[in-house]
mmCIF file of C-alpha atoms in Angstrom:
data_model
loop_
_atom_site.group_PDB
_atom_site.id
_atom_site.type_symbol
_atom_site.label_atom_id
_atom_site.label_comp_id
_atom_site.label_asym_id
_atom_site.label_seq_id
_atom_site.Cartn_x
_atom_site.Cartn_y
_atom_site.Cartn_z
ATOM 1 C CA UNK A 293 -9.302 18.628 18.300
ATOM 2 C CA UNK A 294 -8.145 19.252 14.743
ATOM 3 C CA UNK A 295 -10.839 18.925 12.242
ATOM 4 C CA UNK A 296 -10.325 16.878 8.963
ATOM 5 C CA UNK A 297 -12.684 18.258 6.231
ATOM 6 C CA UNK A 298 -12.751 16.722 2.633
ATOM 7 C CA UNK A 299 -14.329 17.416 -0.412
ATOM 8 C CA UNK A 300 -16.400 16.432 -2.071
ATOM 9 C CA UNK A 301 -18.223 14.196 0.075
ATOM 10 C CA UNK A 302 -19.688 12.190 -2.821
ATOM 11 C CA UNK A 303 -17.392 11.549 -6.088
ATOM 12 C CA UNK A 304 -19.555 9.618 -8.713
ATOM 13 C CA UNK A 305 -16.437 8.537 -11.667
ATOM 14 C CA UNK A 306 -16.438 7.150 -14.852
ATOM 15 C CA UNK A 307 -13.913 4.338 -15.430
ATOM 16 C CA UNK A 308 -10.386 5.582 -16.427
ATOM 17 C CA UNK A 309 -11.488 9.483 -15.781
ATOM 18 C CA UNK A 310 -9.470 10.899 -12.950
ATOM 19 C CA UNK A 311 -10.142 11.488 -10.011
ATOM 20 C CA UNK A 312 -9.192 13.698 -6.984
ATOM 21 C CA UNK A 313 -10.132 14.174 -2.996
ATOM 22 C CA UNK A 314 -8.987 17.241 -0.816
ATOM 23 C CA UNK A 315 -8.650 17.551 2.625
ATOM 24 C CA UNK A 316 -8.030 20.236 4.678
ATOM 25 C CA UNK A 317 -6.850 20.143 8.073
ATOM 26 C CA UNK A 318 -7.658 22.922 10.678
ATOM 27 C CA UNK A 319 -4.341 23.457 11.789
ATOM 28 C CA UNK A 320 -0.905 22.723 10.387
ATOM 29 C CA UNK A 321 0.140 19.343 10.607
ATOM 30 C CA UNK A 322 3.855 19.255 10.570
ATOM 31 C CA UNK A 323 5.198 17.553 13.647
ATOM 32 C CA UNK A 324 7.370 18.306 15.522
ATOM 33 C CA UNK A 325 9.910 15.789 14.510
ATOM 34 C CA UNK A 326 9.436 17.499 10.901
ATOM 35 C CA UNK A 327 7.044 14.715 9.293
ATOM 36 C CA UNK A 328 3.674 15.216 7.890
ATOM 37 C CA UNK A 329 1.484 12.659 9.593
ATOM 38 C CA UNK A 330 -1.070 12.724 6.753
ATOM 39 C CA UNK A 331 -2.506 9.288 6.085
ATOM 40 C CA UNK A 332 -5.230 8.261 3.133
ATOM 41 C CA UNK A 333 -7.161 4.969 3.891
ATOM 42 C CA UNK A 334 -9.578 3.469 1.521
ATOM 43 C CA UNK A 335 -12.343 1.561 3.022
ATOM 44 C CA UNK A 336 -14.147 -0.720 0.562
ATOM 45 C CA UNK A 337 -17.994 -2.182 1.258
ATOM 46 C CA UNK A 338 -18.170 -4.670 4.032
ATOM 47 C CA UNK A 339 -14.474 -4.314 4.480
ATOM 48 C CA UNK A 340 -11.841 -3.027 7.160
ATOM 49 C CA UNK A 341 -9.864 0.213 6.252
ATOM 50 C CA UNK A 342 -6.893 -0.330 4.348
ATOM 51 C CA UNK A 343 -3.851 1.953 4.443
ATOM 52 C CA UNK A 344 -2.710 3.752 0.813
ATOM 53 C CA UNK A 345 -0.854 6.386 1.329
ATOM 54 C CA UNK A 346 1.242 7.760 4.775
ATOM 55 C CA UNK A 347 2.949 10.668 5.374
ATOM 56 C CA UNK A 348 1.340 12.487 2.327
ATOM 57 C CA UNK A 349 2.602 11.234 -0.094
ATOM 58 C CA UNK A 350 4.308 7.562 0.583
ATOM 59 C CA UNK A 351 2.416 4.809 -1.010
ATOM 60 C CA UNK A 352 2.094 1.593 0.662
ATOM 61 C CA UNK A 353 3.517 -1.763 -0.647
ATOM 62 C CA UNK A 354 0.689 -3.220 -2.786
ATOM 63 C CA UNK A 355 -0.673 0.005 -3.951
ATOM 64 C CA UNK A 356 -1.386 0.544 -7.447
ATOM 65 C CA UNK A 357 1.024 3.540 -8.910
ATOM 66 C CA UNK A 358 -2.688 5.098 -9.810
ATOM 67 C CA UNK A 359 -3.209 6.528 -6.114
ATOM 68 C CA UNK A 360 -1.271 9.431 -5.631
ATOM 69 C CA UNK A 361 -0.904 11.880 -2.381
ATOM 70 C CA UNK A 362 0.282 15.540 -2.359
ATOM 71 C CA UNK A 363 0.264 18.314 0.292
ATOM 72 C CA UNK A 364 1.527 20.629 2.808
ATOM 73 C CA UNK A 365 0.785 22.026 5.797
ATOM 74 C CA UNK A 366 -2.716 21.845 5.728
ATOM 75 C CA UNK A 367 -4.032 20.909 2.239
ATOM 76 C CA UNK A 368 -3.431 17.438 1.222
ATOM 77 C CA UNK A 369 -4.769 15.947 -1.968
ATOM 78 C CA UNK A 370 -5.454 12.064 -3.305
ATOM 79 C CA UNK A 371 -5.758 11.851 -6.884
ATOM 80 C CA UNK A 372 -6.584 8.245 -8.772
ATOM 81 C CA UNK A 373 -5.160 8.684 -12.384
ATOM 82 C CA UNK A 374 -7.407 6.161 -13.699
ATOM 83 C CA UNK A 375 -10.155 5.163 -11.527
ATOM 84 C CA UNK A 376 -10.979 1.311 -11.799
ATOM 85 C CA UNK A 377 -14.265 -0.578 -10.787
ATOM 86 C CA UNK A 378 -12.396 -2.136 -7.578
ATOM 87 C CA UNK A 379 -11.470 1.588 -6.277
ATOM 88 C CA UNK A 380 -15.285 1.861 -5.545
ATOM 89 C CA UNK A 381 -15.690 2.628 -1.861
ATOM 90 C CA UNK A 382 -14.852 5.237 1.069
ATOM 91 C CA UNK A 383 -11.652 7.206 1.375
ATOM 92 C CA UNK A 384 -10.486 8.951 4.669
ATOM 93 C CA UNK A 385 -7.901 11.424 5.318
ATOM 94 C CA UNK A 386 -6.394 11.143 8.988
ATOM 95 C CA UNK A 387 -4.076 13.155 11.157
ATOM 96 C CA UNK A 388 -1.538 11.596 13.274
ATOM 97 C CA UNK A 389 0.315 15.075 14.566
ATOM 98 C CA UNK A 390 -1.368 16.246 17.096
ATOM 99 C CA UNK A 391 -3.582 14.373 19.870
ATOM 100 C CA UNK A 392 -6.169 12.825 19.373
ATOM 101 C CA UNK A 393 -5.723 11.978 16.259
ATOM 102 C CA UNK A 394 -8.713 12.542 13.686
ATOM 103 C CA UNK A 395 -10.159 11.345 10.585
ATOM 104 C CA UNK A 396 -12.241 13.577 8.113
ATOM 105 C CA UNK A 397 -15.593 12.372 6.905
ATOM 106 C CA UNK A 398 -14.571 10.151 4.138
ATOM 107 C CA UNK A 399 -14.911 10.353 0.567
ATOM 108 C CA UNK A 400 -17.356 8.120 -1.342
ATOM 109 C CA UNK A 401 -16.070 7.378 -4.684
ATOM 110 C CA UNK A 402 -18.686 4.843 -6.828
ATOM 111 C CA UNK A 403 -19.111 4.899 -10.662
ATOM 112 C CA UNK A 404 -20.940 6.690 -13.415
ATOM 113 C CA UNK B 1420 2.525 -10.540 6.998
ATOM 114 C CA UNK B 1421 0.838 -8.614 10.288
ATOM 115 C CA UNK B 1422 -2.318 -9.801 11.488
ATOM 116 C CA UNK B 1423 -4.682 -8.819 13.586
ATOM 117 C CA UNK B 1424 -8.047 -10.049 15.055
ATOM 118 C CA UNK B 1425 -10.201 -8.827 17.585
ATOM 119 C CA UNK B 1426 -12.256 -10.954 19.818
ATOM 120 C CA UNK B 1427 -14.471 -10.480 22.541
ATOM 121 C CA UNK B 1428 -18.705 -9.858 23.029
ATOM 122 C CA UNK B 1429 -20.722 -9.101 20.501
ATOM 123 C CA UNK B 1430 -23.375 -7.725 22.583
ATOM 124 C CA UNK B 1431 -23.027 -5.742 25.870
ATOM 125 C CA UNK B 1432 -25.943 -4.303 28.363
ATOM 126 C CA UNK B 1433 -25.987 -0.135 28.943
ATOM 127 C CA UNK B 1434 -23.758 0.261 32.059
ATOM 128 C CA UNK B 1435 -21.768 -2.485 31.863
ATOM 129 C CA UNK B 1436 -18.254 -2.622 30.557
ATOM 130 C CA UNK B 1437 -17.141 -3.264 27.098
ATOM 131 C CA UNK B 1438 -14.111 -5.772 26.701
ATOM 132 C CA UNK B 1439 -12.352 -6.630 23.459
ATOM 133 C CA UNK B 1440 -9.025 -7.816 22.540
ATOM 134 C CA UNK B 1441 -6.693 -8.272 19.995
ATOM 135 C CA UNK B 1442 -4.315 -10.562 18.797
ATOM 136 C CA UNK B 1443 -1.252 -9.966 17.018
ATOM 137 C CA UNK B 1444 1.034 -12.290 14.680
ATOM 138 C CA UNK B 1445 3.408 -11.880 12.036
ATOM 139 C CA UNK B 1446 5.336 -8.652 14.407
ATOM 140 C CA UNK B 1447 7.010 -8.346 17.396
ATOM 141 C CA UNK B 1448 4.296 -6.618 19.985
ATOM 142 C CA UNK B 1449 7.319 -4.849 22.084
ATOM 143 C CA UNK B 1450 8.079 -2.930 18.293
ATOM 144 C CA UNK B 1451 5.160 -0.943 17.891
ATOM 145 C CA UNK B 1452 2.412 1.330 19.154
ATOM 146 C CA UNK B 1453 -0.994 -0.910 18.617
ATOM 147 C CA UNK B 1454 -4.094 1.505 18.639
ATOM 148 C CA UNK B 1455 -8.135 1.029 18.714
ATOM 149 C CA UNK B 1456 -10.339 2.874 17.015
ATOM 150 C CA UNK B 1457 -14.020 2.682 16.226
ATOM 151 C CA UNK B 1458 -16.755 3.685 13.807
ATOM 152 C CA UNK B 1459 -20.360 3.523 14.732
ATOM 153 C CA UNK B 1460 -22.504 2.042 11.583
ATOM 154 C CA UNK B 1461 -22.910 5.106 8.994
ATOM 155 C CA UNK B 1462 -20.901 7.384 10.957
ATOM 156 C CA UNK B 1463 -17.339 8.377 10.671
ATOM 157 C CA UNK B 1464 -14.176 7.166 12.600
ATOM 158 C CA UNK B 1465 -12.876 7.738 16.192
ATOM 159 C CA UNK B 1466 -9.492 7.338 17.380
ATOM 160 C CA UNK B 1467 -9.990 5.738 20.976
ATOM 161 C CA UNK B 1468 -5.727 5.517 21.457
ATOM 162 C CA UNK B 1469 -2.940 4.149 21.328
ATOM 163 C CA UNK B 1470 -0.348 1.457 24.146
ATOM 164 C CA UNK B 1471 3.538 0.476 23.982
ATOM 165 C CA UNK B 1472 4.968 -2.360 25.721
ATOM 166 C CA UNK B 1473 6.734 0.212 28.473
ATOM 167 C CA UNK B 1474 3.072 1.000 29.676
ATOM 168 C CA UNK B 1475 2.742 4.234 27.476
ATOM 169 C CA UNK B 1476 -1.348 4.934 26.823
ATOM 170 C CA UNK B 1477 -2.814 7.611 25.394
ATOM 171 C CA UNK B 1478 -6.605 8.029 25.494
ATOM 172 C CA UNK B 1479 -9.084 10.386 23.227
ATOM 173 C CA UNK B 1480 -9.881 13.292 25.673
ATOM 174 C CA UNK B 1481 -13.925 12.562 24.748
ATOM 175 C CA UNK B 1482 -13.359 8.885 26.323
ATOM 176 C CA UNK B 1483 -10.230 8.966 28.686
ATOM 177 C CA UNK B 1484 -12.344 9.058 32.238
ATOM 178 C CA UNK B 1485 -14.159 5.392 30.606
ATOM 179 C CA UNK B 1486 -11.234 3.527 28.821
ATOM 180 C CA UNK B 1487 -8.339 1.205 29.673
ATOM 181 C CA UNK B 1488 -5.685 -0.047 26.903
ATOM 182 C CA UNK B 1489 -3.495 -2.349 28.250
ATOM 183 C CA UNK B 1490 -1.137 -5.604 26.906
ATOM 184 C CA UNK B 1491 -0.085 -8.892 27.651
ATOM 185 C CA UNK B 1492 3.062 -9.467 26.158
ATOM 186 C CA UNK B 1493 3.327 -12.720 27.158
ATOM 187 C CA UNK B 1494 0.086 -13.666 24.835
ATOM 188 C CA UNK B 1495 1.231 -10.954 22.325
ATOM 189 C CA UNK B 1496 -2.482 -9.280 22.736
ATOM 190 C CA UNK B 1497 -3.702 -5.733 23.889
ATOM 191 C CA UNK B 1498 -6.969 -4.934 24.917
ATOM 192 C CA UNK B 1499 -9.849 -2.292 25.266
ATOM 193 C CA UNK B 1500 -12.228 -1.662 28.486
ATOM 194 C CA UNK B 1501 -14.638 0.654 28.241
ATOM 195 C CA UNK B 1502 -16.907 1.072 31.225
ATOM 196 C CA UNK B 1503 -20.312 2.439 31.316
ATOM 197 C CA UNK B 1504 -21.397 2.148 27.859
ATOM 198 C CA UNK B 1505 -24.474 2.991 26.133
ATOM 199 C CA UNK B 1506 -26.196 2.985 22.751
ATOM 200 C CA UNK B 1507 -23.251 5.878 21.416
ATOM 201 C CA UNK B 1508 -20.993 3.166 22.064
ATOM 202 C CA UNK B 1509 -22.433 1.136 19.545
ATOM 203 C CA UNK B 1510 -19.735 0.873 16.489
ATOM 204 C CA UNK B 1511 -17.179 -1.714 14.879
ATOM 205 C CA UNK B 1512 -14.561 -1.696 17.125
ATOM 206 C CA UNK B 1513 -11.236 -2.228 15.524
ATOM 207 C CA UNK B 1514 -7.412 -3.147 16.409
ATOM 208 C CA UNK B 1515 -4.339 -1.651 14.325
ATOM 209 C CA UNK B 1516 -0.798 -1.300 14.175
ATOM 210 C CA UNK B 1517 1.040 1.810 14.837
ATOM 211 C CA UNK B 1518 -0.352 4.648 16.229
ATOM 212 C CA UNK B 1519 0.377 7.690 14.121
ATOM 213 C CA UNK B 1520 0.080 6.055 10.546
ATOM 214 C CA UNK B 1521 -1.862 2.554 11.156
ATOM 215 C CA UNK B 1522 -0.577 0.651 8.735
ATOM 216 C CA UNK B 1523 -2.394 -2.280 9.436
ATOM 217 C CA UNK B 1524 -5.845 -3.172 10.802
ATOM 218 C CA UNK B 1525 -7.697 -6.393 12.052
ATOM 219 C CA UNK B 1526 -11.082 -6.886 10.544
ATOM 220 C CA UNK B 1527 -13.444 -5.430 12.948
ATOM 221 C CA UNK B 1528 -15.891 -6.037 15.096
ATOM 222 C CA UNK B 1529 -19.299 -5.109 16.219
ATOM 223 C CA UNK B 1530 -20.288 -4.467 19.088
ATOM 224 C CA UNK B 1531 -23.909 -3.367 19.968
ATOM 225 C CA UNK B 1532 -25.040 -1.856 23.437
ATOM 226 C CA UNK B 1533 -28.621 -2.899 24.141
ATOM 227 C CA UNK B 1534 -29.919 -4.760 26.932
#
């Protein structure tokens, strides 16, 4: 299986300081089709995951222009520009290239 | 706007098989790939896989010989079986859209393996 790493693990932010997530995936994840099938999903307490990003760097409809994804081949990046109280919670990185598909460990992100 | 919501036992004895389903509105079940995937309470997530309306399945290798994804377009629903569960099994099971980018997710729910 391919295995999703991020880092850090634990991202304590003050309010409007930036803020960034890697993730590394263990092989290259460009499909065969040519797409990236690098996804970010932001899980806040008590709550479902919610898509943000797909295809590293496409942001979903609804998404604030704050979240941000960047990346190739195996190093992908989310970067908040100005992290607000509501982006409190766990992100994950997941691979949809090659079967099964896999999620890194998450990311939690709470404040200062 | 999608929805999703998965129904089915909350609590299911060691050995016995696991059944869930989920119902879709607001999209066309015969467009998309509709996936479940779990995450046991503190852990991380597991992809479990993925069914298309032409009978296409895919199953995670680490569950394939236990699991059955199937649909009833007629209901617009798809559902999960897994057999022979124990306490690893134990996790909030949930239903999405799409397979390779899950765009959209139902709300989850728990299911606990105890007798």
């Amino acid at each position: 299986d391919v295995v999703m790493t991020q880092s850090p693990l634990s991202l304590p932010v003050t309010p409007g300081q930036p803020a960034s997530i890697s993730c590394t995936s263990s092989q290259s994840l460009v499909y065969s089709d040519g797409n990236i099938y690098l996804n970010w999903f932001q899980q806040r307490p008590g709550q479902s995951p919610r898509r943000l990003i797909y295809k590293v760097s496409n942001r979903d409809s609804g998404v604030p222009d704050r979240f941000s994804g960047s990346g190739s081949g195996t190093d992908f990046t989310l970067k908040i520009s100005r992290v607000e109280a509501e982006d409190v919670g766990v992100y994950y990185c997941m691979q949809g290239t090659h079967w099964p598909f896999t999620f890194g460990p998450g990311t939690t992100v709470d404040l200062k | 706007q999608v929805q999703l919501q998965e129904s089915g036992p909350g609590l299911v004895k060691p050995s016995e098989t696991l059944s869930l389903t989920c119902s879709v509105s607001g999209a066309s079940i015969t467009d998309h790939y509709w996936s479940w995937i779990r995450q046991p309470p503190g852990k991380g997530v597991e992809y479990i896989g993925y069914v298309y309306y032409t009978g296409i399945t895919n199953y995670n290798p680490s569950l394939k010989s236990r699991v059955t994804i199937s649909m009833d377009m007629s209901k617009s629903q798809f559902s999960l079986t897994l057999s022979s569960v124990t306490a690893a099994d134990t996790a909030i099971y949930y239903c999405a859209k799409t397979a390779r980018v899950c765009d959209d997710w139902g709300q989850g729910t728990l299911v606990t393996v105890s007798s």
